[in-house]
Amino acid sequence: MRKGKKYIESAKLVDRSKLYDTDEALDMVLKTAKAKFDETVEIHVKLGVDSRHADQQVRGAIVLPNGTGKNVRVLVFAKGDKAQAALDAGAEFVGAEDMVQRIQKENFFDYDVVIASPDMMGLVGRLGRVLGPKGLMPNPKAGTVTMDVAKAVKDAKAGKIEYRLDKTNIIHCPIGKASFGVEKLSENFNTLMNAIIKAKPAAAKGQYIRSCVVASTMGPGVKVNAAKIGNN
């Protein structure tokens, strides 16, 4: 893939052999975020676990103190009082069988988070094949299968993100927008990293945080010194 001129210029600013302290790394990311839009800042953390083993999964959800900067659209599967509570909390879409039909027949995916009350999971299970690959399937560990759908909606709107390992044992998460500045991004970074460290499986051996890279949407990756973020 050919890199653009701005990317090449930005990449020259980054010392590839250096492990930066968190704030220094984030400052470098902001200097290299040169796109015309407000770029998302992402974190990529490689862990010393094996995601193929059930006892080495790392997964959870956390509300970032400064949010993600993204307008999050929420779909809730609920009925009766819970459906009303979800609407009152600001959910864009609320339904039950009608929403399943809409997703199956119309390929409706105009939302970022899916929440369900536990009694709806039999129904939502039919959508596993379409919601699963998109990372949208409600899950109790992520707090998206819950009796308190109103709180889940508010959390999602406030900047709740889910972190989970991919097949290569890396966690990819947004931690805000370039316009946040270093201080807010640093708070979000530390909140997420502390959650990942707390989620360390008992079965994990050796160095837990192998590497950590931060980058903006269009910018180069900047390596963070993992030893300084509560490693091991």
Coordinates of C-alpha atoms in Angstrom, one line a residue:
M1 CA 0.0 0.0 0.0
R2 CA 1.4 3.4 -1.0
K3 CA 1.6 5.9 1.9
G4 CA 0.4 9.5 1.3
K5 CA 2.8 12.5 1.5
K6 CA 1.4 13.7 4.9
Y7 CA 1.9 10.2 6.4
I8 CA 5.5 10.1 5.1
E9 CA 6.2 13.5 6.6
S10 CA 4.6 12.5 9.9
A11 CA 6.5 9.2 10.1
K12 CA 9.8 11.2 9.9
L13 CA 8.9 12.8 13.2
V14 CA 8.6 9.4 15.0
D15 CA 11.7 7.6 16.3
R16 CA 10.8 4.0 15.5
S17 CA 13.5 2.6 17.9
K18 CA 12.3 4.7 20.9
L19 CA 9.8 3.7 23.6
Y20 CA 8.0 6.9 24.5
D21 CA 6.5 7.8 27.9
T22 CA 2.7 8.0 27.6
D23 CA 2.2 11.8 27.5
E24 CA 5.2 12.1 25.1
A25 CA 3.7 9.4 22.8
L26 CA 0.3 11.1 22.8
D27 CA 1.9 14.5 22.1
M28 CA 3.7 12.9 19.1
V29 CA 0.4 11.3 17.9
L30 CA -1.2 14.8 17.9
K31 CA 1.7 16.3 16.0
T32 CA 1.3 13.7 13.3
A33 CA -2.5 13.9 13.1
K34 CA -2.6 16.1 10.0
A35 CA -5.9 15.1 8.4
K36 CA -8.6 17.7 7.6
F37 CA -11.0 15.9 10.0
D38 CA -10.7 15.3 13.8
E39 CA -8.9 12.0 13.8
T40 CA -9.6 9.3 16.3
V41 CA -6.7 8.3 18.5
E42 CA -6.4 4.5 19.0
I43 CA -4.4 2.2 21.2
H44 CA -3.1 -1.2 20.2
V45 CA -1.9 -3.4 23.0
K46 CA -0.3 -6.8 22.4
L47 CA -0.7 -9.1 25.4
G48 CA 1.4 -12.2 26.5
V49 CA -1.6 -14.5 26.5
D50 CA -3.1 -17.0 24.1
S51 CA -6.6 -16.1 23.1
R52 CA -7.3 -19.7 21.9
H53 CA -7.5 -20.8 25.5
A54 CA -10.7 -20.0 27.4
D55 CA -8.8 -19.2 30.6
Q56 CA -6.6 -16.6 28.9
Q57 CA -9.4 -14.4 27.5
V58 CA -9.1 -10.7 28.2
R59 CA -12.4 -8.9 27.8
G60 CA -14.4 -6.2 29.5
A61 CA -15.9 -2.8 29.2
I62 CA -15.1 0.6 30.7
V63 CA -16.5 4.1 30.6
L64 CA -13.7 6.5 29.5
P65 CA -13.6 9.6 31.8
N66 CA -13.6 11.9 28.8
G67 CA -15.7 9.8 26.4
T68 CA -14.7 8.9 22.9
G69 CA -15.8 12.1 21.1
K70 CA -18.1 10.0 19.0
N71 CA -21.9 10.3 18.8
V72 CA -22.9 6.8 19.8
R73 CA -26.1 5.4 18.3
V74 CA -27.8 2.8 20.5
L75 CA -30.2 0.0 19.6
V76 CA -32.0 -1.7 22.5
F77 CA -34.0 -4.9 22.5
A78 CA -36.6 -4.6 25.2
K79 CA -40.3 -4.6 25.9
G80 CA -42.7 -2.7 28.1
D81 CA -41.3 -0.6 30.9
K82 CA -37.7 -1.4 29.9
A83 CA -38.4 -0.3 26.3
Q84 CA -39.7 3.0 27.6
A85 CA -36.8 3.4 30.0
A86 CA -34.4 2.9 27.1
L87 CA -36.1 5.6 25.0
D88 CA -36.1 8.0 28.0
A89 CA -32.3 7.3 28.4
G90 CA -31.7 8.4 24.8
A91 CA -31.6 5.2 22.8
E92 CA -32.1 5.9 19.1
F93 CA -33.8 2.5 18.3
V94 CA -35.9 0.3 20.6
G95 CA -37.8 -2.8 19.6
A96 CA -38.2 -6.6 19.8
E97 CA -39.4 -8.9 17.0
D98 CA -40.0 -6.0 14.7
M99 CA -36.3 -5.0 15.1
V100 CA -35.1 -8.6 14.4
Q101 CA -37.2 -8.5 11.2
R102 CA -35.8 -5.2 10.2
I103 CA -32.2 -6.4 10.7
Q104 CA -32.8 -9.7 8.9
K105 CA -34.8 -8.3 5.9
E106 CA -33.4 -4.8 5.5
N107 CA -29.8 -5.2 6.6
F108 CA -30.4 -2.5 9.1
F109 CA -27.0 -1.6 10.8
D110 CA -27.3 2.1 11.5
Y111 CA -26.1 1.9 15.1
D112 CA -22.9 1.5 17.1
V113 CA -24.0 -0.4 20.2
V114 CA -26.6 -3.1 20.8
I115 CA -28.1 -3.6 24.3
A116 CA -30.6 -6.2 25.4
S117 CA -32.6 -7.1 28.5
P118 CA -31.9 -10.8 29.5
D119 CA -35.5 -11.9 28.5
M120 CA -34.7 -10.8 24.9
M121 CA -31.6 -12.9 24.4
G122 CA -33.6 -15.9 23.0
L123 CA -34.8 -13.5 20.3
V124 CA -31.5 -11.7 19.8
G125 CA -29.7 -15.1 19.5
R126 CA -31.2 -15.4 16.0
L127 CA -29.0 -12.5 14.9
G128 CA -25.8 -14.0 16.2
R129 CA -24.5 -14.6 12.7
V130 CA -25.0 -11.0 11.6
L131 CA -24.3 -9.1 14.8
G132 CA -21.4 -11.3 16.0
P133 CA -18.9 -10.6 13.1
K134 CA -19.6 -6.9 13.5
G135 CA -18.8 -7.0 17.2
L136 CA -22.3 -5.9 18.0
M137 CA -23.7 -9.0 19.8
P138 CA -24.9 -8.1 23.3
N139 CA -22.8 -9.7 26.0
P140 CA -23.1 -9.8 29.8
K141 CA -19.4 -9.3 30.3
A142 CA -19.6 -6.1 28.4
G143 CA -22.6 -5.0 30.3
T144 CA -24.8 -4.9 27.2
V145 CA -27.1 -7.7 28.5
T146 CA -28.6 -6.2 31.6
M147 CA -31.8 -5.6 33.5
D148 CA -30.9 -1.9 33.8
V149 CA -31.0 -1.0 30.1
A150 CA -31.4 2.7 30.9
K151 CA -28.0 2.7 32.7
A152 CA -26.4 0.8 29.8
V153 CA -27.7 3.3 27.3
K154 CA -26.4 6.2 29.4
D155 CA -23.0 4.5 29.8
A156 CA -22.7 3.9 26.0
K157 CA -23.5 7.5 25.3
A158 CA -21.0 8.7 27.9
G159 CA -18.1 6.9 26.2
K160 CA -18.2 3.2 27.3
I161 CA -15.9 1.1 25.2
E162 CA -15.5 -2.7 25.0
Y163 CA -12.0 -4.1 24.9
R164 CA -11.3 -7.7 23.8
L165 CA -8.5 -9.7 22.3
D166 CA -8.4 -10.4 18.6
K167 CA -7.0 -13.6 17.1
T168 CA -3.5 -12.2 17.3
N169 CA -3.7 -11.4 21.0
I170 CA -4.0 -7.7 20.4
I171 CA -6.6 -5.3 21.8
H172 CA -7.6 -2.3 19.6
C173 CA -9.5 0.5 21.2
P174 CA -10.3 4.2 20.5
I175 CA -9.4 6.5 23.4
G176 CA -10.7 9.8 22.0
K177 CA -10.2 12.4 19.3
A178 CA -7.1 14.4 18.4
S179 CA -9.0 17.6 19.5
F180 CA -9.1 16.3 23.1
G181 CA -5.5 17.2 23.7
V182 CA -2.8 15.3 25.6
E183 CA -4.3 15.6 29.1
K184 CA -7.7 14.1 28.3
L185 CA -6.3 11.4 26.0
S186 CA -3.8 10.5 28.8
E187 CA -6.7 10.1 31.3
N188 CA -8.6 7.9 28.9
F189 CA -5.4 5.9 28.1
N190 CA -4.6 5.3 31.8
T191 CA -8.2 4.3 32.6
L192 CA -8.2 1.7 29.8
M193 CA -4.7 0.4 30.5
N194 CA -5.5 0.0 34.2
A195 CA -8.7 -2.0 33.3
I196 CA -6.6 -4.3 30.9
I197 CA -4.0 -4.9 33.6
K198 CA -6.7 -5.7 36.2
A199 CA -8.2 -8.2 33.7
K200 CA -5.0 -10.2 33.5
P201 CA -5.9 -13.9 33.5
A202 CA -4.4 -16.0 36.3
A203 CA -3.2 -18.4 33.5
A204 CA -1.1 -15.7 31.8
K205 CA 2.6 -16.4 32.2
G206 CA 5.6 -14.2 31.6
Q207 CA 5.4 -10.6 30.4
Y208 CA 1.7 -9.6 30.2
I209 CA 1.9 -6.3 28.2
R210 CA 4.2 -7.1 25.3
S211 CA 3.9 -3.9 23.4
C212 CA 1.7 -0.8 23.3
V213 CA 1.3 1.5 20.3
V214 CA -0.8 4.7 19.9
A215 CA -1.8 6.2 16.6
S216 CA -4.3 8.6 15.0
T217 CA -6.6 7.4 12.2
M218 CA -4.2 8.5 9.4
G219 CA -0.9 8.8 11.3
P220 CA 2.0 6.5 12.1
G221 CA 2.2 4.3 15.2
V222 CA 4.1 5.6 18.2
K223 CA 5.5 3.0 20.7
V224 CA 4.7 3.5 24.4
N225 CA 7.0 2.3 27.1
A226 CA 5.0 -0.7 28.4
A227 CA 7.3 -1.0 31.5
K228 CA 5.9 2.3 32.8
I229 CA 2.3 1.3 32.6
G230 CA 2.1 -1.2 35.5
N231 CA 3.8 -4.0 33.5
N232 CA 3.8 -7.4 35.2

